[in-house]
Amino acid sequence: MSINLEDYEDTLGELSESSRLILQSAWHDAVRVFSPAGLDHYLKGAKSLRNLGRGCDLVATYIQNAPTIARGLGEDVIPELVHSAMMMASKTSGTVIELVLATAPTAAERLGDAELFSKYLQLLNVLLASAPRGVKPMLENLDTLFGQLTLGGLRRWATWGAQAHRTNYEEQIKYFGLQTLESKAILQQERKGTLFVDVQRRINMYLRALWGRDFFMRPTSGDFEKREGYRPYIEDYLMHLPDAFDDFVLRGKDGSELGRTPGLELYRATAAHCAAHIVYTTAPISAESLNPMQMAVISVIEDARVERLAINAFPGIGHLWAHLHTATSAQSKTFGDYLNRIVRALLDATYQDDHPIISHARELFATEQGRLADNQLSWDIGVTLAHELSLLRIPYQPRTDLLTAPYRDDNRYFWEFEEFDFDKAAGAGYDTIQQVRKNVSLMEFVNEIDCELAGDDAQEIWVLGTELYPYEDMGKSYNEMEGKEPVSAPYHYSEWDYQIQLERPSWATVMEKRAKAGDMQIIDDIAAQYRREIQRMKFLLDAMQPQGVQRIRKLEDGDEVDINAAIAAMIDMRMGNQPDPRIMMRSVRKVRDISVMVLLDLSESTNDKVAGQEFSVLDLTRQATVLLADAINKIGDPFAIHGFCSDGRHDVEYYRYKDFDQPYNEVPKGKLAGMTGQLSTRMGAAIRHAGHYLKQQRSSKKLLLVITDGEPADVDVRDPQYLRFDAKKAVEEVAKNGVTTYCMSLDPRADQYVSRIFGARNYMVVDHVERLPEKLPILYAGLTR
């Protein structure tokens, strides 16, 4: 994909002159932040916001701030930001949406995590519904709020204000603007001691000074729903730390304060403990044949092992952890009390505890100091102590018997669970070998391309991400020559037998096969041939672009009062005339929310020549599909292009030329150029499989457009009515999932059966087949208007 601004002229043409100038000044930063796909989403977002019709300032704010947000959180949050702004358009004014975009960099910087930023956008949408007048003053004070609150604290503070001042709009504005004493009191109540975002850089430097390497950290969102955050944990080599820490206060029996540990020290202790796990835990510990109590004790020993290794390397770090343990020998009520006493005894040499199990734990750990590098030590000592603890007859409760030290993680990092492999169990006793196609780099491929002993039955076939053609054969790539053609797992669908009025379960089998690429020159020739039709369609397609929010006036029942109509009605009343009661108006969001699947019949009959012409039906189908794809791509609707043919009920071949999440570029165009016609037409199974993919789309409208040149038929079916009734049943089944099916038939005799399959208004018979390319895009425009 391109990174030159001039190559996006189609999108730039939708923007105003001032927006284009701002985009040109911001393009240098955008190119450095976004990938080519991200740039495409970035520009489409500007175009969508422009179509809201809320002014150029809104678009300019987005263009200037989006690169900053993407630099901090990644480019994947930008489409979600645009989507949230579009959703807000029906709830609030353009000024508020502009303020949301203007303050988004502040939120992104303070939250520091894409998941938290997503929840922040959800919070704004909730507030626009419950306290719409408070969002603007809240955003104006967002820097102050995020300087003292986590996302969870902000949510509770805002929810309190929305509920307390639900109907008093003046007080609502004052509360969210931090102008009332109660607002400041709730703010102080929800305030946390130390925020992760404020100390992240210092913690990074602290860990780098210790181990001479970088560690990756992210804040957790545990405080979002409740005051207690999640325990620290390590996952995929990322340390997930709470987004805020209160000061740790050590209190006596009478409640008096004996000592206080600042939140920054808690972050250092937590980060150092997690880093010790990453550095010193080099192999997982198997959890097989262990019960939860044994796992809890082994976890305690493993924590002590990595901390001891860290203390041996950095003696001063032990004091950082030791004063955060508060267990005493007087605590012996629960199983968790004994765990906390063992934890403190193994870490703090000054701690006195004469219990025999605690003393034995110290003795075992001290005698095995030479095995500290091997985590099998933790397993051996842990199992021994677990047996001794079980003799106390104290039940272990995983939910309540937790470690009290606030810096300890949940230890999911080093446990290994061997899950049951269903595929391996199902294949037990069979000698079939599944061929694996492994993607490799070009140099690996070239160095190992020749293997005299490898054939079509090889277990591993190396392929490239792009096609590479050998010098001696320029028509076929290495990927196509090596190994067997990859085939998907089978999909089984039922069929309707109209004679017995019952379904035959798992009767037809659909096999997805890889579509082969063809000559791109074919697609270019189609674009040149229908240049005039493309130009004529441009005005029609421009009219179908989403128009944002529109106001419908002169309504008796609406969402808000039309001031002009109300004044005119009042003047009529003063003059003694009958007033017009239609003084209300409603804001309607005009957006397109539709997913389209184009399903092509690729049976052998498509190779027949059109009467009196030199081209085949397949050529016309390809031309029409290319024009339709260009039209849908310009509108921006998600669409897919699939094709099918069949050789009996056990082999319904299904080709995916373009999927919904795939861009319409050279790859799908090349596949369309290479499609061929073969075999028969088992339409019902193909419609059910296409409905399977349409069902996964979140659009409110789903359209399945079937293009065929004949009635359903197959080699193993003699009754012509059988597959017709099955196709009719398939159309009814996908309709239950909200899919509208429309058929464009090229068969002159289709009127006899197509209306009974798809419905009286859901089909079109093209009498002059050669006019198919110009009719299909216009038909689509009519179906989706």
Tab-separated table of N, CA and C in Angstrom, residues 437 445 449 455-456 461 467-470 472-473 475-485 514:
chain	number	residue	atom	x	y	z
A	437	ARG	N	1.663	-26.753	5.813
A	437	ARG	CA	2.309	-25.768	4.939
A	437	ARG	C	2.879	-24.672	5.826
A	445	PHE	N	13.808	-20.600	2.019
A	445	PHE	CA	13.167	-21.330	0.929
A	445	PHE	C	14.187	-21.700	-0.150
A	449	ILE	N	15.186	-25.650	-1.168
A	449	ILE	CA	14.131	-25.916	-2.137
A	449	ILE	C	14.237	-27.314	-2.730
A	455	GLY	N	7.892	-35.713	-1.479
A	455	GLY	CA	6.858	-35.856	-2.492
A	455	GLY	C	5.568	-35.229	-2.026
A	456	ASP	N	4.463	-35.618	-2.673
A	456	ASP	CA	3.172	-35.071	-2.284
A	456	ASP	C	2.733	-35.530	-0.899
A	461	ILE	N	5.525	-28.809	4.080
A	461	ILE	CA	5.799	-28.138	2.812
A	461	ILE	C	6.091	-26.675	3.108
A	467	GLU	N	4.219	-15.026	-4.221
A	467	GLU	CA	4.509	-16.016	-5.247
A	467	GLU	C	5.928	-15.820	-5.814
A	468	LEU	N	6.625	-16.932	-6.041
A	468	LEU	CA	7.947	-16.921	-6.665
A	468	LEU	C	7.902	-17.898	-7.844
A	469	TYR	N	8.247	-17.397	-9.029
A	469	TYR	CA	8.161	-18.211	-10.240
A	469	TYR	C	9.550	-18.685	-10.643
A	470	PRO	N	9.730	-19.983	-10.893
A	470	PRO	CA	11.040	-20.475	-11.344
A	470	PRO	C	11.340	-20.003	-12.758
A	472	GLU	N	12.514	-21.688	-15.272
A	472	GLU	CA	12.168	-22.598	-16.372
A	472	GLU	C	10.666	-22.672	-16.608
A	473	ASP	N	9.845	-22.148	-15.666
A	473	ASP	CA	8.396	-22.245	-15.848
A	473	ASP	C	7.764	-20.996	-15.239
A	475	GLY	N	4.792	-19.848	-15.695
A	475	GLY	CA	3.348	-19.879	-15.579
A	475	GLY	C	2.848	-20.426	-14.252
A	476	LYS	N	3.696	-21.058	-13.471
A	476	LYS	CA	3.268	-21.686	-12.229
A	476	LYS	C	4.296	-21.405	-11.144
A	477	SER	N	3.825	-20.995	-9.956
A	477	SER	CA	4.737	-20.618	-8.885
A	477	SER	C	5.152	-21.841	-8.089
A	478	TYR	N	6.198	-21.644	-7.255
A	478	TYR	CA	6.647	-22.709	-6.377
A	478	TYR	C	5.541	-23.131	-5.399
A	479	ASN	N	4.792	-22.155	-4.871
A	479	ASN	CA	3.736	-22.474	-3.914
A	479	ASN	C	2.691	-23.401	-4.511
A	480	GLU	N	2.436	-23.265	-5.814
A	480	GLU	CA	1.439	-24.106	-6.471
A	480	GLU	C	2.003	-25.482	-6.823
A	481	MET	N	3.306	-25.564	-7.047
A	481	MET	CA	3.900	-26.829	-7.455
A	481	MET	C	4.182	-27.754	-6.287
A	482	GLU	N	4.559	-27.185	-5.104
A	482	GLU	CA	5.046	-28.011	-4.009
A	482	GLU	C	3.882	-28.550	-3.185
A	483	GLY	N	3.877	-29.847	-2.943
A	483	GLY	CA	2.914	-30.474	-2.052
A	483	GLY	C	1.517	-30.553	-2.628
A	484	LYS	N	0.597	-31.032	-1.805
A	484	LYS	CA	-0.795	-31.123	-2.194
A	484	LYS	C	-1.474	-29.771	-2.020
A	485	GLU	N	-2.532	-29.561	-2.770
A	485	GLU	CA	-3.292	-28.334	-2.616
A	485	GLU	C	-3.977	-28.332	-1.256
A	514	ARG	N	-8.534	-23.418	-2.255
A	514	ARG	CA	-7.812	-22.179	-2.513
A	514	ARG	C	-8.048	-21.710	-3.933
